[in-house]
Amino acid sequence: MSASSYASSALIIVSGMLLSGCFSSGQTDYNQQAKRASLSDLANKTSSKKVAAVEMSQQQRSAALAGIYQQLLTLEPDPEVRTHVEYRLAQINTESFEAQSYADLGDELTDPAQADSQVLAQLSKNDAALQQLIEQYQQLLQRYPQRAENEHLRYQLAKALDLQGNLDASLAQVELLLGQYPQTDYLAELNFRRGEIYYNLQNYTAAIQAYKQVLTASNNQKYQLNSLYMLGWSEFKLNRLANADNAFLQVFEALVASQQNNPQVVNLTAGDFAFEKLGSRAQNLAIDTQRVLSISLSQQLQSQSLVALVNDNQSLPYIGLYQHVLFANLATFLLDKKLDHDAELTYQAYIDFAPNHIWAARFSLELLNLYQRQGKFAAMHKLKNDYVNQYGLNSTFWLKASAAHQGELLPHLLSFSDEHSRRLYANAQTLQGNARINAFAQAATALNTYLQLAQLPQARPLLSKDIIHDQYLFADANFEAKQYQAALDSYYNIAYEPTDAKASTALSQIQQQSAYATTVTIRELITQQSTNAAEIATPLISKRNQLDKQFIKQYPQDERALQLAGNAAQYSFDSQDYVSLKYFTDFVLQAHGIAPLTASSSAAQTATPLSDTARKQVQFVSQLYANSLYQQEQYAQAEDAYVLALQYTDNSATAWSEMRNLLASSIYFQALALKQTEPLLAVSQLLRVSQVVPESQYAVNAELDAANLLLAQQRWQQAIDVLKPFQKQYPNHEFSAAIPAKLAQSYEALAQWDLAAEQLLIIVANEQPGPLKREAQYTAAEYYLKAGDRNNALTTFRSYAKTYPQPFDVAQEVRFKMSEFYRQSGEANKQYYWFRQILSFDRQQLQNDASAIQARQVELASMAAFALGEAEQRSFAAIKLNAPLQKSLKRKQDAMKKAIDYYQQVLGFQLAKYVPHATYNLAEMYRQLASDMMNSQRPNDLDELALEEYEILLEELAYPFEEKAIDIHISNTQRAWEDIVDQWVDKSFIRLAEMSPALYQKSELTHEVIDAIH
C-alpha cells in the first residue's frame, strides 16, 4: 500500500474518532430509556450551570467534571449509580483527551486535512493518557459486559488500540462489536477500519468484503470514496484486474460527484475536462487512481481492455466527461515505458471509439506526431486524409461542433487537405487511361474539400496563398476526370466572377484561359450527354452560346475567337437558335470586312476577295445563315441568301450542289405558298423551278405538283396533258407510280370509263397486295360495266372473286354478279357454280366471324340455296321409276336428298321471302315421290297374286312419304298464325284440302322439317 493511500485512510479514521459521537450520544440513548432522572443527569445539569457561571473552557470543564465524578465514586454509591458514574467518567476522560490533543495544536490550523494529520501525530505523543483510556475502557467492559453503553465503549476501545498501533487487538474489538451489534450506527466506519487492517495484513479477500460492506452501509459518505479506492487496490493486489478497473471508475465517478457544488467544475464539458481542475484533495486521489488504472490496463490487453471497460460502463453518470483522460493517461504511461506502438494503438482505439469527439481529433494529432517521429510517412498521409474526412465541413463532427472547436481544427484541416489534394493531382498526371480519369476524380474531390475550407470566412487569416490557383487546379482536375459540369462551374467562376482587387497579369491570364476553357468544357459536356440521351438538353445549348458570346465579347482579339464563332454558328444552327447564329455570322463577316446580310440587303452584292481560309469561314457561316432562313420558311429571303452564299462557294464542292438544290427548294416552297390563294400562279411558279435549277430533284416534284394543282382545280384535260408526258419521260420514277390514279381520276371526271378502267388495272398490276389494289380491281370492273364492255367486266370481276375473299360482303356481291352474267348468257351450270361459291363462303364466314354476315349476305345465300334446290328438284322430278324399282328409286332419292339439303339451308337462313316457298317445294317432293312410287313401272314377271302383293308393298312404301308431305304442308300453314301469308302458304292449304280434308279438325300441331329420308 502506498504511503499516500495509507495516509488518506488514517486521516479518515482519526477524523471519525475526533468528530463522531462519543459517550454523550450513547448516554443520551440510555437516559431516554430511564423512567426517572439519574445521578448522571444531575451531575450534568450542575456542571452545565457552573460552566456557564464561570465561562470554563472545554478542558477546564472536563477536568472539573472528572474530579466531581471521582469524588462520587469514593462515596460508594448504589451499584447502578456507580456504573453510570464510571461510564460518564470514561466519557469525560475521552473528551478531555481529545480536547488536550487539539489544544496543543493551537489556532493556526485552517485546513481540515492538515488538522487530521497533526492530530494523529499529537495523539501518538500522549501515550500515557491513551494507555490510561484503554485500560479504563477494558475494565468497564470486563466489569459490565451487558451494558447498552458498551457498543460505544467498545468502539472507542477499538479506535484507541488502533492509535496505539495494536492492530490485532483493535481488529478483535471491531469484530466483537460487529458481532454483538450488527446494526450499529458505526457500521460503515468499522467495516472501513476492518478493510484497512486486513489490507495492511495483506488479507486482500477479507479487505474486499469489508470495503463492500462499507459501500452498502447507510451513512457511509465519509468512507465511500476511500473504500472504493481501496477496494480497487485490493482487487489489483489479487490480480483481479477487471474488478479493480471497475472500482477505480467508481472512484472517478465519486470524485466528480463530490465536486458538483463547485461552479468551476459543474461547467466543465468533456472537451475541457481534466481532474487537475477538481479540488486539491480530489486531484491527489485522481492522480493515484489514474496511475494504478493505467498500470492495470498495461498488464491486460491495454487499449482493448480500456475500450471494453468504458463500453461496459457507459451507464455511469460522469464517464462521458473523463473517458478521454483514461486513454490519454494510458498512452502517456505506455510512452514512458517506450511502448510507442501500444501508445499508437491506444490513441487509435479512442479515435475509433468516439470518432466524432473533439478528443478524437486531438488524439489524431498526437498519433500523427508519433508517426512523424518514427518516419511512418504512409501512415501519416492516411491519418491526415482520415482527419479531413472525419472532421471536415461535411462531417457530422463539424456540423455539431462549437465555433471554438471548429477554430481549433481549421488550421490542421487546411494544411492536411491542401497537402493531400496536391499529392493526388501530381500522381494523376503520371497515369493514363481509366486510371488517370479515376485519379483526377479523386484529386478533384480532395481539391474541393480544401477549397470549401479555404473559402470559410474564418479561414482567410490562415491562408498564405491566393486560392485562385487551387480553384484552377480543381477545374482542371474535374475536366481530366470528365466531370465536365463541375469543371465548367469552376472555370466560369474564375473567368467571370468579380474579384476583390485589380487583377494582376498572372491572374488575368488565368481568367482568360478559364474563359476559353468554359467554351471547351461546355462542348465536352454536350458530347457526353448526347451519348446518353436522344437529344441534348436545351439549357446546355443556351449555356454554350452564352459562353461563346462572352468569350468573343471579352476577348475579340484572341485568335481563337474567330474559330470559336464559326463553331458556335454551327451549334446555333443545329439548335435553331437563329438569334445567336446571326450574331456569330455577323462577327465573322465583319472580321473579314463583309457587310452583314440584312432583310433589306441585295443578293447581288459583289463578293469580297478573300484568302482561302477566310473565304471558307465566310462561306461556312453565310451558308448556315441561308439555311436558317430556309428553316424559318422565309423562302423569298432564303432564295436571295443562297444566291449570296453561292458567290463564296466553289462550284466543284459538295456545298455547291446542296445550296443549288436548296435554292430550287426555296422557289418550290414559294410556289406552294400560293396554292391556296392563287393556284394557277402557283402552277407557273412550280414550272419555274426547272428553268432556274433544272438539275434539281425539285424540278421533277414541281411538275407533278403542278399537275396536282390542275387536278385540284378540276382542269382535267390540262392535268392529263402534264401527267401523260411525265409518265412517258419518267416511267421508273417513284412519282410515276401515282400517275395512273391521277389519270384514272381525270378520265372518270371526263366519263371516259374504259380509259379510267385501264389506269386502274395498271395500279392493280403494280401495287402491292392491299386494300388499294383490291379496290382498284373492283372499281375497274365497275367502270367496264359502265362502258358496256361485258367481257372485260366479266374477266375483271372473276379475277376479283378468286383473289379477294374479303371483305365478305363485297366478295359475295361479286359472286352474285358472276351468277348474273351467266344467267343472262343462259349458262346455267356456270351460274350454279357461283351459287355454290356463295353458299360455301357463307359457311366459312359463319365459322370464322358470324357477325360479319349482314341481311344482304343472308338474302344472297338464301337466293343461291333456293335456286340450287329448285335445280335439284327438277332433276328429281325428271327421274322415272322403272323396274327394277330399287335402282331407279335410289337415283331419285339421291336427287331428292340434294334438293332437300339446299331447301334446308334456305329454311336455316329464315328469310320470309323464301321459307314458305322452300317448305312447299319440300312437301311436294315427298308427295310426288309417293305418287311416282304408286305409278311406277310394275315388274312383268309377276302373277296376279304376286302383283297384288307388290301393289300392297308399294302402298306401304309410299304411305310414309305422303304422310311426311302432309306434315310439311301443315307446318307451312302454321305460318298463317304468325301473320306470314303468301301464295305458297295458300297453296299448302289447297294441297292439304286435297290430300287430307279432315286436317282442319285437328286442334294444334307442331311439325319440324324432316332432316333425312328414311
PDB file of N, CA and C in Angstrom, residues 917-980:
ATOM      1  N   HIS A 917     -91.962 -20.849 -99.648  1.00  0.00           N
ATOM      2  CA  HIS A 917     -91.817 -21.497-100.960  1.00  0.00           C
ATOM      3  C   HIS A 917     -90.963 -22.760-100.837  1.00  0.00           C
ATOM      4  N   ALA A 918     -89.849 -22.650-100.094  1.00  0.00           N
ATOM      5  CA  ALA A 918     -88.985 -23.819 -99.936  1.00  0.00           C
ATOM      6  C   ALA A 918     -89.710 -24.920 -99.186  1.00  0.00           C
ATOM      7  N   THR A 919     -90.524 -24.539 -98.169  1.00  0.00           N
ATOM      8  CA  THR A 919     -91.282 -25.551 -97.416  1.00  0.00           C
ATOM      9  C   THR A 919     -92.299 -26.248 -98.324  1.00  0.00           C
ATOM     10  N   TYR A 920     -93.000 -25.483 -99.147  1.00  0.00           N
ATOM     11  CA  TYR A 920     -93.975 -26.053-100.079  1.00  0.00           C
ATOM     12  C   TYR A 920     -93.274 -27.017-101.024  1.00  0.00           C
ATOM     13  N   ASN A 921     -92.131 -26.610-101.570  1.00  0.00           N
ATOM     14  CA  ASN A 921     -91.420 -27.485-102.511  1.00  0.00           C
ATOM     15  C   ASN A 921     -90.976 -28.777-101.831  1.00  0.00           C
ATOM     16  N   LEU A 922     -90.529 -28.667-100.572  1.00  0.00           N
ATOM     17  CA  LEU A 922     -90.146 -29.876 -99.840  1.00  0.00           C
ATOM     18  C   LEU A 922     -91.328 -30.834 -99.732  1.00  0.00           C
ATOM     19  N   ALA A 923     -92.484 -30.329 -99.328  1.00  0.00           N
ATOM     20  CA  ALA A 923     -93.680 -31.172 -99.185  1.00  0.00           C
ATOM     21  C   ALA A 923     -94.068 -31.806-100.518  1.00  0.00           C
ATOM     22  N   GLU A 924     -93.982 -31.029-101.567  1.00  0.00           N
ATOM     23  CA  GLU A 924     -94.361 -31.536-102.890  1.00  0.00           C
ATOM     24  C   GLU A 924     -93.432 -32.636-103.355  1.00  0.00           C
ATOM     25  N   MET A 925     -92.140 -32.546-102.997  1.00  0.00           N
ATOM     26  CA  MET A 925     -91.236 -33.629-103.400  1.00  0.00           C
ATOM     27  C   MET A 925     -91.625 -34.924-102.720  1.00  0.00           C
ATOM     28  N   TYR A 926     -91.983 -34.854-101.414  1.00  0.00           N
ATOM     29  CA  TYR A 926     -92.452 -36.071-100.743  1.00  0.00           C
ATOM     30  C   TYR A 926     -93.759 -36.587-101.353  1.00  0.00           C
ATOM     31  N   ARG A 927     -94.665 -35.661-101.663  1.00  0.00           N
ATOM     32  CA  ARG A 927     -95.935 -36.093-102.273  1.00  0.00           C
ATOM     33  C   ARG A 927     -95.694 -36.715-103.637  1.00  0.00           C
ATOM     34  N   GLN A 928     -94.784 -36.061-104.417  1.00  0.00           N
ATOM     35  CA  GLN A 928     -94.521 -36.581-105.764  1.00  0.00           C
ATOM     36  C   GLN A 928     -93.823 -37.931-105.686  1.00  0.00           C
ATOM     37  N   LEU A 929     -92.897 -38.083-104.677  1.00  0.00           N
ATOM     38  CA  LEU A 929     -92.211 -39.362-104.546  1.00  0.00           C
ATOM     39  C   LEU A 929     -93.236 -40.466-104.257  1.00  0.00           C
ATOM     40  N   ALA A 930     -94.205 -40.184-103.367  1.00  0.00           N
ATOM     41  CA  ALA A 930     -95.239 -41.184-103.075  1.00  0.00           C
ATOM     42  C   ALA A 930     -96.067 -41.496-104.317  1.00  0.00           C
ATOM     43  N   SER A 931     -96.426 -40.440-105.048  1.00  0.00           N
ATOM     44  CA  SER A 931     -97.242 -40.633-106.265  1.00  0.00           C
ATOM     45  C   SER A 931     -96.481 -41.410-107.330  1.00  0.00           C
ATOM     46  N   ASP A 932     -95.161 -40.992-107.500  1.00  0.00           N
ATOM     47  CA  ASP A 932     -94.365 -41.675-108.525  1.00  0.00           C
ATOM     48  C   ASP A 932     -94.146 -43.137-108.158  1.00  0.00           C
ATOM     49  N   MET A 933     -94.069 -43.433-106.877  1.00  0.00           N
ATOM     50  CA  MET A 933     -93.891 -44.835-106.485  1.00  0.00           C
ATOM     51  C   MET A 933     -95.157 -45.642-106.811  1.00  0.00           C
ATOM     52  N   MET A 934     -96.312 -45.030-106.546  1.00  0.00           N
ATOM     53  CA  MET A 934     -97.561 -45.746-106.862  1.00  0.00           C
ATOM     54  C   MET A 934     -97.764 -45.905-108.378  1.00  0.00           C
ATOM     55  N   ASN A 935     -97.165 -44.954-109.142  1.00  0.00           N
ATOM     56  CA  ASN A 935     -97.308 -45.009-110.607  1.00  0.00           C
ATOM     57  C   ASN A 935     -96.084 -45.601-111.268  1.00  0.00           C
ATOM     58  N   SER A 936     -95.235 -46.217-110.515  1.00  0.00           N
ATOM     59  CA  SER A 936     -94.003 -46.746-111.088  1.00  0.00           C
ATOM     60  C   SER A 936     -94.304 -47.977-111.964  1.00  0.00           C
ATOM     61  N   GLN A 937     -93.365 -48.292-112.795  1.00  0.00           N
ATOM     62  CA  GLN A 937     -93.481 -49.466-113.680  1.00  0.00           C
ATOM     63  C   GLN A 937     -93.480 -50.749-112.848  1.00  0.00           C
ATOM     64  N   ARG A 938     -94.465 -51.683-113.160  1.00  0.00           N
ATOM     65  CA  ARG A 938     -94.523 -52.942-112.420  1.00  0.00           C
ATOM     66  C   ARG A 938     -93.677 -53.983-113.137  1.00  0.00           C
ATOM     67  N   PRO A 939     -93.168 -54.875-112.351  1.00  0.00           N
ATOM     68  CA  PRO A 939     -92.419 -55.978-112.987  1.00  0.00           C
ATOM     69  C   PRO A 939     -93.370 -56.802-113.878  1.00  0.00           C
ATOM     70  N   ASN A 940     -92.879 -57.281-115.010  1.00  0.00           N
ATOM     71  CA  ASN A 940     -93.728 -58.031-115.946  1.00  0.00           C
ATOM     72  C   ASN A 940     -93.632 -59.536-115.723  1.00  0.00           C
ATOM     73  N   ASP A 941     -92.932 -59.964-114.710  1.00  0.00           N
ATOM     74  CA  ASP A 941     -92.781 -61.406-114.491  1.00  0.00           C
ATOM     75  C   ASP A 941     -93.515 -61.850-113.236  1.00  0.00           C
ATOM     76  N   LEU A 942     -94.570 -61.065-112.802  1.00  0.00           N
ATOM     77  CA  LEU A 942     -95.325 -61.424-111.606  1.00  0.00           C
ATOM     78  C   LEU A 942     -96.710 -61.921-111.986  1.00  0.00           C
ATOM     79  N   ASP A 943     -97.218 -62.929-111.240  1.00  0.00           N
ATOM     80  CA  ASP A 943     -98.587 -63.375-111.493  1.00  0.00           C
ATOM     81  C   ASP A 943     -99.516 -62.420-110.765  1.00  0.00           C
ATOM     82  N   GLU A 944    -100.773 -62.739-110.799  1.00  0.00           N
ATOM     83  CA  GLU A 944    -101.771 -61.805-110.263  1.00  0.00           C
ATOM     84  C   GLU A 944    -101.621 -61.650-108.751  1.00  0.00           C
ATOM     85  N   LEU A 945    -101.434 -62.749-108.057  1.00  0.00           N
ATOM     86  CA  LEU A 945    -101.301 -62.665-106.608  1.00  0.00           C
ATOM     87  C   LEU A 945    -100.015 -61.929-106.218  1.00  0.00           C
ATOM     88  N   ALA A 946     -98.965 -62.231-106.928  1.00  0.00           N
ATOM     89  CA  ALA A 946     -97.693 -61.552-106.638  1.00  0.00           C
ATOM     90  C   ALA A 946     -97.797 -60.070-106.941  1.00  0.00           C
ATOM     91  N   LEU A 947     -98.464 -59.777-108.027  1.00  0.00           N
ATOM     92  CA  LEU A 947     -98.618 -58.370-108.396  1.00  0.00           C
ATOM     93  C   LEU A 947     -99.443 -57.632-107.347  1.00  0.00           C
ATOM     94  N   GLU A 948    -100.496 -58.345-106.850  1.00  0.00           N
ATOM     95  CA  GLU A 948    -101.331 -57.717-105.822  1.00  0.00           C
ATOM     96  C   GLU A 948    -100.487 -57.444-104.557  1.00  0.00           C
ATOM     97  N   GLU A 949     -99.649 -58.401-104.234  1.00  0.00           N
ATOM     98  CA  GLU A 949     -98.781 -58.188-103.067  1.00  0.00           C
ATOM     99  C   GLU A 949     -97.787 -57.052-103.326  1.00  0.00           C
ATOM    100  N   TYR A 950     -97.335 -56.976-104.562  1.00  0.00           N
ATOM    101  CA  TYR A 950     -96.410 -55.892-104.938  1.00  0.00           C
ATOM    102  C   TYR A 950     -97.078 -54.528-104.777  1.00  0.00           C
ATOM    103  N   GLU A 951     -98.381 -54.515-105.189  1.00  0.00           N
ATOM    104  CA  GLU A 951     -99.133 -53.265-105.063  1.00  0.00           C
ATOM    105  C   GLU A 951     -99.233 -52.850-103.589  1.00  0.00           C
ATOM    106  N   ILE A 952     -99.526 -53.843-102.758  1.00  0.00           N
ATOM    107  CA  ILE A 952     -99.596 -53.526-101.310  1.00  0.00           C
ATOM    108  C   ILE A 952     -98.247 -53.004-100.793  1.00  0.00           C
ATOM    109  N   LEU A 953     -97.169 -53.645-101.274  1.00  0.00           N
ATOM    110  CA  LEU A 953     -95.825 -53.196-100.876  1.00  0.00           C
ATOM    111  C   LEU A 953     -95.571 -51.753-101.287  1.00  0.00           C
ATOM    112  N   LEU A 954     -95.997 -51.399-102.510  1.00  0.00           N
ATOM    113  CA  LEU A 954     -95.820 -50.008-102.973  1.00  0.00           C
ATOM    114  C   LEU A 954     -96.584 -49.042-102.083  1.00  0.00           C
ATOM    115  N   GLU A 955     -97.808 -49.473-101.694  1.00  0.00           N
ATOM    116  CA  GLU A 955     -98.583 -48.587-100.828  1.00  0.00           C
ATOM    117  C   GLU A 955     -97.887 -48.400 -99.471  1.00  0.00           C
ATOM    118  N   GLU A 956     -97.319 -49.507 -98.967  1.00  0.00           N
ATOM    119  CA  GLU A 956     -96.600 -49.399 -97.698  1.00  0.00           C
ATOM    120  C   GLU A 956     -95.393 -48.453 -97.824  1.00  0.00           C
ATOM    121  N   LEU A 957     -94.722 -48.546 -98.966  1.00  0.00           N
ATOM    122  CA  LEU A 957     -93.552 -47.686 -99.177  1.00  0.00           C
ATOM    123  C   LEU A 957     -93.942 -46.231 -99.390  1.00  0.00           C
ATOM    124  N   ALA A 958     -95.028 -46.022-100.096  1.00  0.00           N
ATOM    125  CA  ALA A 958     -95.407 -44.643-100.455  1.00  0.00           C
ATOM    126  C   ALA A 958     -96.077 -43.921 -99.291  1.00  0.00           C
ATOM    127  N   TYR A 959     -96.780 -44.660 -98.448  1.00  0.00           N
ATOM    128  CA  TYR A 959     -97.575 -44.032 -97.397  1.00  0.00           C
ATOM    129  C   TYR A 959     -96.742 -43.092 -96.489  1.00  0.00           C
ATOM    130  N   PRO A 960     -95.563 -43.515 -95.998  1.00  0.00           N
ATOM    131  CA  PRO A 960     -94.789 -42.599 -95.123  1.00  0.00           C
ATOM    132  C   PRO A 960     -94.421 -41.292 -95.822  1.00  0.00           C
ATOM    133  N   PHE A 961     -94.119 -41.374 -97.132  1.00  0.00           N
ATOM    134  CA  PHE A 961     -93.743 -40.146 -97.859  1.00  0.00           C
ATOM    135  C   PHE A 961     -94.931 -39.225 -98.001  1.00  0.00           C
ATOM    136  N   GLU A 962     -96.102 -39.827 -98.221  1.00  0.00           N
ATOM    137  CA  GLU A 962     -97.295 -38.991 -98.340  1.00  0.00           C
ATOM    138  C   GLU A 962     -97.599 -38.334 -96.984  1.00  0.00           C
ATOM    139  N   GLU A 963     -97.432 -39.119 -95.885  1.00  0.00           N
ATOM    140  CA  GLU A 963     -97.648 -38.550 -94.560  1.00  0.00           C
ATOM    141  C   GLU A 963     -96.662 -37.410 -94.269  1.00  0.00           C
ATOM    142  N   LYS A 964     -95.406 -37.611 -94.673  1.00  0.00           N
ATOM    143  CA  LYS A 964     -94.414 -36.541 -94.495  1.00  0.00           C
ATOM    144  C   LYS A 964     -94.781 -35.315 -95.296  1.00  0.00           C
ATOM    145  N   ALA A 965     -95.291 -35.508 -96.476  1.00  0.00           N
ATOM    146  CA  ALA A 965     -95.731 -34.366 -97.294  1.00  0.00           C
ATOM    147  C   ALA A 965     -96.831 -33.605 -96.572  1.00  0.00           C
ATOM    148  N   ILE A 966     -97.789 -34.364 -95.999  1.00  0.00           N
ATOM    149  CA  ILE A 966     -98.878 -33.700 -95.263  1.00  0.00           C
ATOM    150  C   ILE A 966     -98.324 -32.919 -94.083  1.00  0.00           C
ATOM    151  N   ASP A 967     -97.402 -33.540 -93.311  1.00  0.00           N
ATOM    152  CA  ASP A 967     -96.828 -32.858 -92.146  1.00  0.00           C
ATOM    153  C   ASP A 967     -96.129 -31.566 -92.548  1.00  0.00           C
ATOM    154  N   ILE A 968     -95.359 -31.609 -93.612  1.00  0.00           N
ATOM    155  CA  ILE A 968     -94.619 -30.399 -94.028  1.00  0.00           C
ATOM    156  C   ILE A 968     -95.577 -29.328 -94.502  1.00  0.00           C
ATOM    157  N   HIS A 969     -96.622 -29.707 -95.231  1.00  0.00           N
ATOM    158  CA  HIS A 969     -97.614 -28.700 -95.638  1.00  0.00           C
ATOM    159  C   HIS A 969     -98.286 -28.084 -94.417  1.00  0.00           C
ATOM    160  N   ILE A 970     -98.593 -28.961 -93.429  1.00  0.00           N
ATOM    161  CA  ILE A 970     -99.215 -28.439 -92.200  1.00  0.00           C
ATOM    162  C   ILE A 970     -98.299 -27.410 -91.541  1.00  0.00           C
ATOM    163  N   SER A 971     -96.957 -27.734 -91.440  1.00  0.00           N
ATOM    164  CA  SER A 971     -96.019 -26.770 -90.828  1.00  0.00           C
ATOM    165  C   SER A 971     -95.997 -25.469 -91.606  1.00  0.00           C
ATOM    166  N   ASN A 972     -96.186 -25.549 -92.895  1.00  0.00           N
ATOM    167  CA  ASN A 972     -96.188 -24.323 -93.713  1.00  0.00           C
ATOM    168  C   ASN A 972     -97.438 -23.489 -93.423  1.00  0.00           C
ATOM    169  N   THR A 973     -98.586 -24.206 -93.254  1.00  0.00           N
ATOM    170  CA  THR A 973     -99.823 -23.461 -92.987  1.00  0.00           C
ATOM    171  C   THR A 973     -99.787 -22.816 -91.611  1.00  0.00           C
ATOM    172  N   GLN A 974     -98.952 -23.370 -90.704  1.00  0.00           N
ATOM    173  CA  GLN A 974     -98.850 -22.754 -89.381  1.00  0.00           C
ATOM    174  C   GLN A 974     -98.333 -21.325 -89.437  1.00  0.00           C
ATOM    175  N   ARG A 975     -97.653 -20.953 -90.495  1.00  0.00           N
ATOM    176  CA  ARG A 975     -97.117 -19.596 -90.625  1.00  0.00           C
ATOM    177  C   ARG A 975     -98.223 -18.567 -90.677  1.00  0.00           C
ATOM    178  N   ALA A 976     -99.418 -19.044 -91.068  1.00  0.00           N
ATOM    179  CA  ALA A 976    -100.542 -18.110 -91.101  1.00  0.00           C
ATOM    180  C   ALA A 976    -100.829 -17.584 -89.702  1.00  0.00           C
ATOM    181  N   TRP A 977    -100.585 -18.441 -88.674  1.00  0.00           N
ATOM    182  CA  TRP A 977    -100.784 -17.984 -87.286  1.00  0.00           C
ATOM    183  C   TRP A 977     -99.725 -16.966 -86.878  1.00  0.00           C
ATOM    184  N   GLU A 978     -98.653 -16.894 -87.662  1.00  0.00           N
ATOM    185  CA  GLU A 978     -97.583 -15.921 -87.379  1.00  0.00           C
ATOM    186  C   GLU A 978     -97.664 -14.725 -88.310  1.00  0.00           C
ATOM    187  N   ASP A 979     -98.825 -14.562 -88.953  1.00  0.00           N
ATOM    188  CA  ASP A 979     -99.039 -13.434 -89.879  1.00  0.00           C
ATOM    189  C   ASP A 979     -98.116 -13.491 -91.076  1.00  0.00           C
ATOM    190  N   ILE A 980     -97.678 -14.695 -91.438  1.00  0.00           N
ATOM    191  CA  ILE A 980     -96.895 -14.871 -92.673  1.00  0.00           C
ATOM    192  C   ILE A 980     -97.801 -15.594 -93.672  1.00  0.00           C
TER     193      ILE A 980
END
